[in-house]
Amino acid sequence: PCRSVLTVACEQTEVLLFDPISSKHIKTLSEAHEDCVNNIRFLDNRLFATCSDDTTIALWDLRKLNTKVCTLHGHTSWVKNIEYDTNTRLLVTSGFDGNVIIWDTNRCTEDGCPHKKFFHTRFLMRMRLTPDCSKMLISTSSGYLLILHDLDLNKSLEVGSYPVLRARRTTSSSDVTSSGSSGPRAVGSPSQQNDLGPLSEKQMSRSSHREGGSPRNSLEVLTPEVPGERDRGNCITSLQLHPKGWATLLRCSSNTDDQEWTCVYEFQEGAPVRPVSPRCSLRLTHCIEEANVGRGYIKELCFSPDGRMISSPHGFGIRLLGFDAHCSELVDCLPKEASPLKEIRSLYSHNDVVLTTKFSPTHCQIASGCLSGRVSLYQPKF
């Protein structure tokens, strides 16, 4: 958060730490986990969490990196996502076991910390909290986007214990959630995952709709509109939130794996203008087709700290994208219909497919990492 350290999650059990200003290598945690490291999240300026395919989460202190603060056990498959509620100081993780687990970091010991299963859904890919922690968004490999409104992390959600907000028939609650585990699932090509239940117009309508106000932890089930999808279904591989909570950013791949899109969806809050015609919470505003390289790998994209630009992996580099050519605020250039994102600049410095990119929270600086392990840092010339 204070931009003093850049952390890098690596495939072969390692975590790398760099000084992003000098590009100096600070330290390598060579055995941070027993399998691939997937994600890193800072809880404050010194404490950070890592998650891994070894099914664990580890807490680390920058002041003492020789040993972990503690290791957290609770998932039964690859752990892919870490979020943190700064209001309650609760750590939130999700994995390919379909579980979202809450960890009470207020009561951590060397043996771990108390935890509970908060939510379960099949085919879970990514989970995010909005900046104010009022909503939880969950994307799935079968093309659904789940939104838990008016979030209360202190209440665990069992199947059927939450209201499902919808105005017309979509998928049933039993199709989205299940009391049993879906078991481990590798990240592969979406075309290899047709058994995950791709969407069909004949089976359900395109989206479910939210009806005005809602009780705590109300679940909305959406099928986001994706350009070029043409009824083939899609896999939502990457999920990010606008830093001001205005929109969500998705990276989607078609089930035939021949198209890949970056899409921006505006949050539409409050009751609909016409109560007889409810609307869903999200509306597609901008999109752009991606390079569709690196088959089977997830490409993580991000918003800039002010939310005016998007950095997106694109082949052997990254593209900086804006809502218009002037990098205007999203609220100042909302189109009536979905419009293309504008390419502001392309940066190519890798010799392999770029998988991740991140803006510095405080400086005019971007980092990118590619499949072969190279990390690049960019900053503008003034």
XYZ file of C-alpha atoms in Angstrom:
382
model
C 0.000 0.000 0.000
C 2.871 2.451 0.614
C 4.508 1.331 -2.714
C 7.784 0.420 -0.975
C 7.747 -3.259 -2.007
C 6.687 -5.086 -5.163
C 5.848 -8.735 -4.476
C 5.740 -11.390 -7.185
C 3.949 -14.748 -6.970
C 5.805 -17.480 -8.871
C 4.932 -20.875 -10.260
C 7.630 -22.841 -8.469
C 6.905 -22.187 -4.769
C 8.687 -18.809 -4.712
C 7.790 -15.261 -3.756
C 10.087 -12.486 -4.976
C 10.379 -9.039 -3.370
C 11.697 -5.962 -5.203
C 12.174 -2.276 -4.531
C 9.980 -0.867 -7.319
C 11.807 2.469 -7.470
C 15.376 1.170 -7.794
C 14.326 -2.209 -9.270
C 16.633 -3.807 -6.707
C 15.933 -7.396 -5.736
C 15.285 -7.436 -1.987
C 14.662 -11.086 -1.154
C 13.480 -14.434 -2.488
C 11.222 -16.613 -0.348
C 12.350 -19.819 -2.038
C 9.968 -22.142 -0.195
C 7.085 -19.837 0.542
C 4.730 -22.736 -0.231
C 4.927 -26.358 -1.333
C 3.317 -25.650 -4.706
C 2.650 -22.754 -7.080
C 2.008 -19.366 -5.451
C -1.117 -17.791 -6.923
C -1.856 -14.486 -5.250
C -0.463 -11.972 -2.765
C -2.419 -9.445 -0.712
C -1.124 -6.821 1.711
C -3.232 -6.346 4.840
C -1.308 -3.226 5.858
C 2.144 -1.763 5.154
C 3.989 -4.697 6.729
C 1.732 -7.769 6.856
C 0.858 -9.683 3.683
C -0.802 -12.979 2.792
C 0.060 -15.487 0.068
C -2.039 -18.361 -1.250
C -1.046 -21.470 -3.132
C -1.981 -24.632 -4.975
C -0.818 -26.449 -1.835
C -4.299 -25.475 -0.430
C -2.862 -23.139 2.243
C -2.609 -19.426 2.962
C 0.488 -17.998 4.650
C 0.867 -14.737 6.562
C 4.191 -12.874 6.389
C 5.730 -9.853 8.115
C 8.109 -7.686 6.064
C 10.209 -7.112 9.186
C 10.872 -10.846 9.646
C 10.770 -12.745 6.376
C 12.803 -15.759 7.479
C 9.707 -17.446 8.891
C 5.981 -17.246 8.281
C 3.774 -15.568 10.849
C 1.424 -18.539 10.472
C -0.042 -20.983 7.948
C -3.795 -21.196 7.466
C -5.429 -24.551 6.661
C -9.044 -24.838 5.576
C -9.297 -25.157 1.789
C -9.250 -28.560 0.096
C -8.060 -27.443 -3.352
C -5.989 -24.727 -5.007
C -6.406 -21.335 -3.311
C -6.616 -18.598 -5.934
C -7.850 -15.366 -4.371
C -7.286 -13.253 -1.239
C -9.356 -10.254 -0.149
C -9.284 -8.235 3.082
C -12.077 -6.350 4.839
C -10.337 -3.400 6.501
C -13.448 -2.625 8.549
C -13.632 -5.965 10.349
C -10.025 -7.078 9.743
C -11.327 -10.321 8.312
C -9.319 -12.137 5.640
C -11.416 -13.638 2.836
C -10.076 -16.370 0.542
C -11.489 -18.486 -2.283
C -10.314 -21.573 -4.114
C -11.146 -24.206 -6.673
C -12.896 -26.226 -3.973
C -15.715 -23.710 -4.503
C -15.425 -22.340 -0.980
C -15.155 -18.761 0.236
C -13.587 -18.875 3.709
C -13.424 -16.116 6.332
C -10.368 -15.903 8.634
C -10.328 -13.889 11.867
C -6.897 -12.262 11.756
C -7.676 -10.509 15.050
C -7.035 -13.825 16.807
C -4.056 -15.225 14.915
C -1.576 -17.555 16.633
C 1.377 -19.531 15.308
C -1.061 -22.395 14.669
C -3.350 -20.276 12.473
C -6.521 -18.344 13.192
C -10.241 -19.117 13.569
C -12.065 -19.570 10.279
C -15.423 -20.554 8.834
C -16.867 -21.367 5.438
C -18.864 -18.360 4.292
C -20.191 -19.424 0.891
C -19.924 -22.223 -1.647
C -20.534 -22.292 -5.381
C -19.489 -24.680 -8.089
C -16.856 -23.754 -10.674
C -15.620 -20.701 -8.722
C -12.840 -18.778 -10.462
C -12.383 -15.403 -8.755
C -13.834 -13.530 -5.785
C -13.589 -9.798 -5.016
C -14.911 -7.316 -2.469
C -15.964 -3.829 -3.523
C -13.781 -1.049 -2.043
C -16.365 -0.301 0.672
C -16.812 -4.056 1.326
C -20.569 -3.763 0.782
C -20.633 -6.380 -1.986
C -18.881 -9.615 -2.863
C -18.542 -10.580 -6.526
C -17.763 -14.139 -7.602
C -17.023 -15.231 -11.166
C -17.303 -18.795 -12.434
C -15.856 -20.824 -15.268
C -19.410 -21.517 -16.500
C -20.027 -17.830 -17.249
C -22.002 -16.749 -14.180
C -21.279 -13.670 -12.097
C -22.664 -13.827 -8.556
C -23.159 -10.686 -6.467
C -23.831 -10.776 -2.733
C -25.426 -7.423 -1.868
C -25.316 -5.676 1.534
C -22.553 -8.000 2.615
C -22.371 -9.347 6.166
C -19.263 -11.509 6.579
C -20.258 -12.521 10.115
C -23.089 -14.687 8.793
C -22.227 -17.930 7.001
C -24.435 -18.717 4.020
C -25.730 -22.238 3.624
C -27.649 -23.344 0.568
C -31.102 -21.793 0.608
C -30.380 -19.428 3.508
C -30.183 -16.303 1.350
C -32.743 -14.633 -0.911
C -32.039 -14.927 -4.632
C -32.861 -11.677 -6.409
C -34.178 -12.218 -9.895
C -37.068 -10.935 -11.970
C -37.293 -13.704 -14.539
C -36.090 -17.238 -14.871
C -32.346 -17.749 -14.930
C -30.529 -20.658 -13.348
C -31.981 -22.246 -10.250
C -30.309 -21.828 -6.876
C -29.384 -25.510 -6.854
C -27.494 -25.068 -10.132
C -25.370 -22.255 -8.729
C -24.733 -23.514 -5.219
C -24.215 -26.958 -3.820
C -23.712 -28.377 -0.353
C -21.053 -30.748 -1.666
C -17.594 -29.854 -2.925
C -16.965 -29.789 -6.634
C -13.494 -31.161 -5.991
C -10.162 -29.976 -7.385
C -10.164 -28.516 -10.874
C -7.184 -27.421 -12.890
C -7.060 -24.184 -14.815
C -7.287 -25.316 -18.394
C -8.693 -24.271 -21.686
C -12.406 -23.437 -21.403
C -12.994 -25.735 -24.380
C -11.857 -28.588 -22.146
C -14.482 -27.714 -19.542
C -17.772 -28.173 -21.370
C -18.982 -30.398 -18.552
C -19.152 -27.271 -16.385
C -22.498 -26.383 -17.892
C -22.050 -23.681 -20.548
C -24.987 -21.330 -20.872
C -27.733 -21.626 -23.449
C -30.539 -19.311 -24.482
C -32.892 -22.288 -24.441
C -32.025 -23.078 -20.843
C -32.218 -19.619 -19.297
C -32.580 -15.909 -19.969
C -29.491 -13.773 -20.357
C -29.500 -12.185 -16.923
C -31.254 -12.031 -13.604
C -32.480 -8.759 -12.163
C -32.343 -6.979 -8.895
C -35.569 -5.655 -7.371
C -34.885 -2.414 -5.523
C -33.746 -2.777 -1.922
C -32.549 -6.073 -0.520
C -31.836 -7.790 2.816
C -28.294 -8.631 3.925
C -26.342 -11.088 1.763
C -28.929 -11.139 -1.005
C -27.649 -13.117 -3.971
C -27.947 -11.898 -7.544
C -27.071 -14.300 -10.363
C -26.037 -12.691 -13.640
C -24.969 -13.911 -17.040
C -22.854 -10.967 -18.213
C -23.241 -9.954 -21.823
C -20.016 -10.584 -23.715
C -19.485 -9.300 -27.287
C -19.000 -11.982 -29.889
C -20.163 -14.700 -27.528
C -22.947 -15.889 -29.826
C -24.587 -18.344 -27.424
C -21.398 -20.346 -26.996
C -20.980 -19.494 -23.339
C -17.884 -18.063 -21.723
C -15.469 -18.510 -18.866
C -14.892 -15.469 -16.629
C -11.215 -15.827 -15.810
C -10.284 -12.487 -14.242
C -12.347 -10.150 -12.072
C -11.410 -6.684 -10.781
C -13.280 -3.754 -9.183
C -13.066 -0.051 -10.007
C -11.203 1.694 -7.113
C -14.244 3.930 -6.505
C -16.672 1.035 -6.717
C -18.323 2.304 -9.897
C -17.748 -0.718 -12.118
C -16.390 -4.217 -12.445
C -13.770 -5.341 -14.947
C -13.932 -8.853 -16.441
C -11.663 -10.887 -18.703
C -13.723 -13.522 -20.516
C -12.807 -16.388 -22.826
C -15.255 -18.166 -25.101
C -15.901 -21.843 -24.417
C -14.385 -22.623 -27.802
C -11.305 -20.658 -26.688
C -11.103 -18.710 -29.932
C -12.032 -15.291 -28.517
C -11.053 -13.295 -25.445
C -12.584 -10.036 -24.264
C -12.014 -7.353 -21.646
C -15.332 -5.857 -20.523
C -16.365 -3.050 -18.169
C -19.764 -3.164 -16.437
C -21.227 -0.168 -14.628
C -22.997 -0.717 -11.295
C -26.599 0.445 -11.486
C -27.696 1.131 -7.912
C -31.098 1.687 -6.355
C -34.580 0.710 -7.443
C -35.402 0.660 -11.160
C -37.152 3.643 -12.681
C -40.118 1.446 -13.586
C -40.854 -1.050 -10.790
C -42.720 -3.288 -13.248
C -39.526 -3.667 -15.265
C -36.667 -4.552 -12.887
C -33.107 -4.293 -14.092
C -29.889 -6.083 -13.244
C -27.171 -4.422 -11.183
C -24.617 -4.312 -13.986
C -24.638 -2.797 -17.469
C -21.994 -3.368 -20.133
C -20.436 0.005 -21.008
C -17.086 -0.730 -22.679
C -15.274 -3.689 -24.170
C -12.336 -4.661 -26.362
C -11.181 -7.898 -27.959
C -7.895 -9.280 -26.660
C -5.009 -11.109 -28.351
C -6.221 -14.556 -27.215
C -2.756 -16.052 -26.718
C -1.396 -18.168 -23.883
C -4.037 -20.864 -24.155
C -5.208 -22.132 -20.768
C -3.548 -19.367 -18.725
C -5.398 -16.636 -16.866
C -4.426 -13.055 -17.656
C -4.902 -10.688 -14.687
C -5.703 -7.073 -15.558
C -6.198 -4.027 -13.329
C -7.475 -0.466 -12.935
C -5.174 2.469 -12.300
C -5.453 3.918 -8.753
C -7.697 6.747 -9.990
C -9.789 4.385 -12.112
C -9.225 6.289 -15.372
C -7.125 3.629 -17.116
C -6.968 -0.144 -17.428
C -3.763 -2.108 -17.841
C -4.373 -5.339 -19.726
C -1.990 -8.154 -20.721
C -1.840 -8.299 -24.508
C 0.361 -10.933 -26.075
C 4.007 -10.275 -25.161
C 3.174 -6.908 -23.585
C 0.429 -4.801 -22.052
C -2.083 -2.279 -23.357
C -3.149 0.829 -21.489
C -6.842 1.354 -22.164
C -9.128 4.307 -21.457
C -12.875 4.910 -21.549
C -12.133 7.601 -24.124
C -9.029 9.011 -25.802
C -8.595 11.604 -23.016
C -8.565 9.129 -20.090
C -11.746 10.673 -18.685
C -13.528 9.431 -15.588
C -15.984 6.636 -16.292
C -18.922 8.694 -14.989
C -18.071 11.510 -17.421
C -18.167 9.368 -20.557
C -20.818 6.706 -20.017
C -22.170 5.664 -23.424
C -25.798 4.815 -24.114
C -24.661 1.566 -25.687
C -21.518 -0.502 -25.177
C -18.506 1.228 -26.772
C -14.935 0.088 -27.499
C -12.250 0.841 -24.955
C -9.638 3.225 -26.388
C -6.027 2.075 -26.667
C -3.852 4.772 -25.074
C -0.471 3.039 -25.371
C 1.011 -0.411 -25.964
C 4.163 -1.529 -24.166
C 6.059 -4.632 -25.292
C 9.179 -5.739 -23.411
C 8.688 -9.473 -22.834
C 9.631 -12.549 -24.831
C 6.715 -14.605 -23.547
C 3.003 -14.229 -22.843
C 2.238 -11.615 -20.177
C -0.004 -12.999 -17.431
C -0.282 -10.150 -14.947
C 0.027 -6.390 -14.625
C -0.323 -3.930 -11.759
C -0.249 -0.164 -11.225
C 1.708 1.311 -8.329
C -0.777 2.708 -5.786
C 1.192 5.954 -5.382
C 3.588 6.432 -8.333
C 3.316 6.700 -12.125
C 4.569 3.179 -12.517
C 3.311 -0.143 -13.882
C 4.658 -3.659 -13.435
C 4.085 -6.677 -15.658
C 5.066 -10.321 -15.406
C 5.253 -12.968 -18.126
C 5.079 -16.744 -18.295
C 8.853 -17.215 -18.441
C 9.311 -15.307 -15.167
C 10.496 -11.891 -16.307
C 9.191 -8.853 -14.416
C 9.187 -5.473 -16.174
C 8.679 -2.010 -14.688
C 7.495 0.994 -16.712
C 7.204 4.667 -15.941
C 6.371 7.601 -18.218
C 8.907 10.126 -19.450
C 7.943 13.725 -18.724
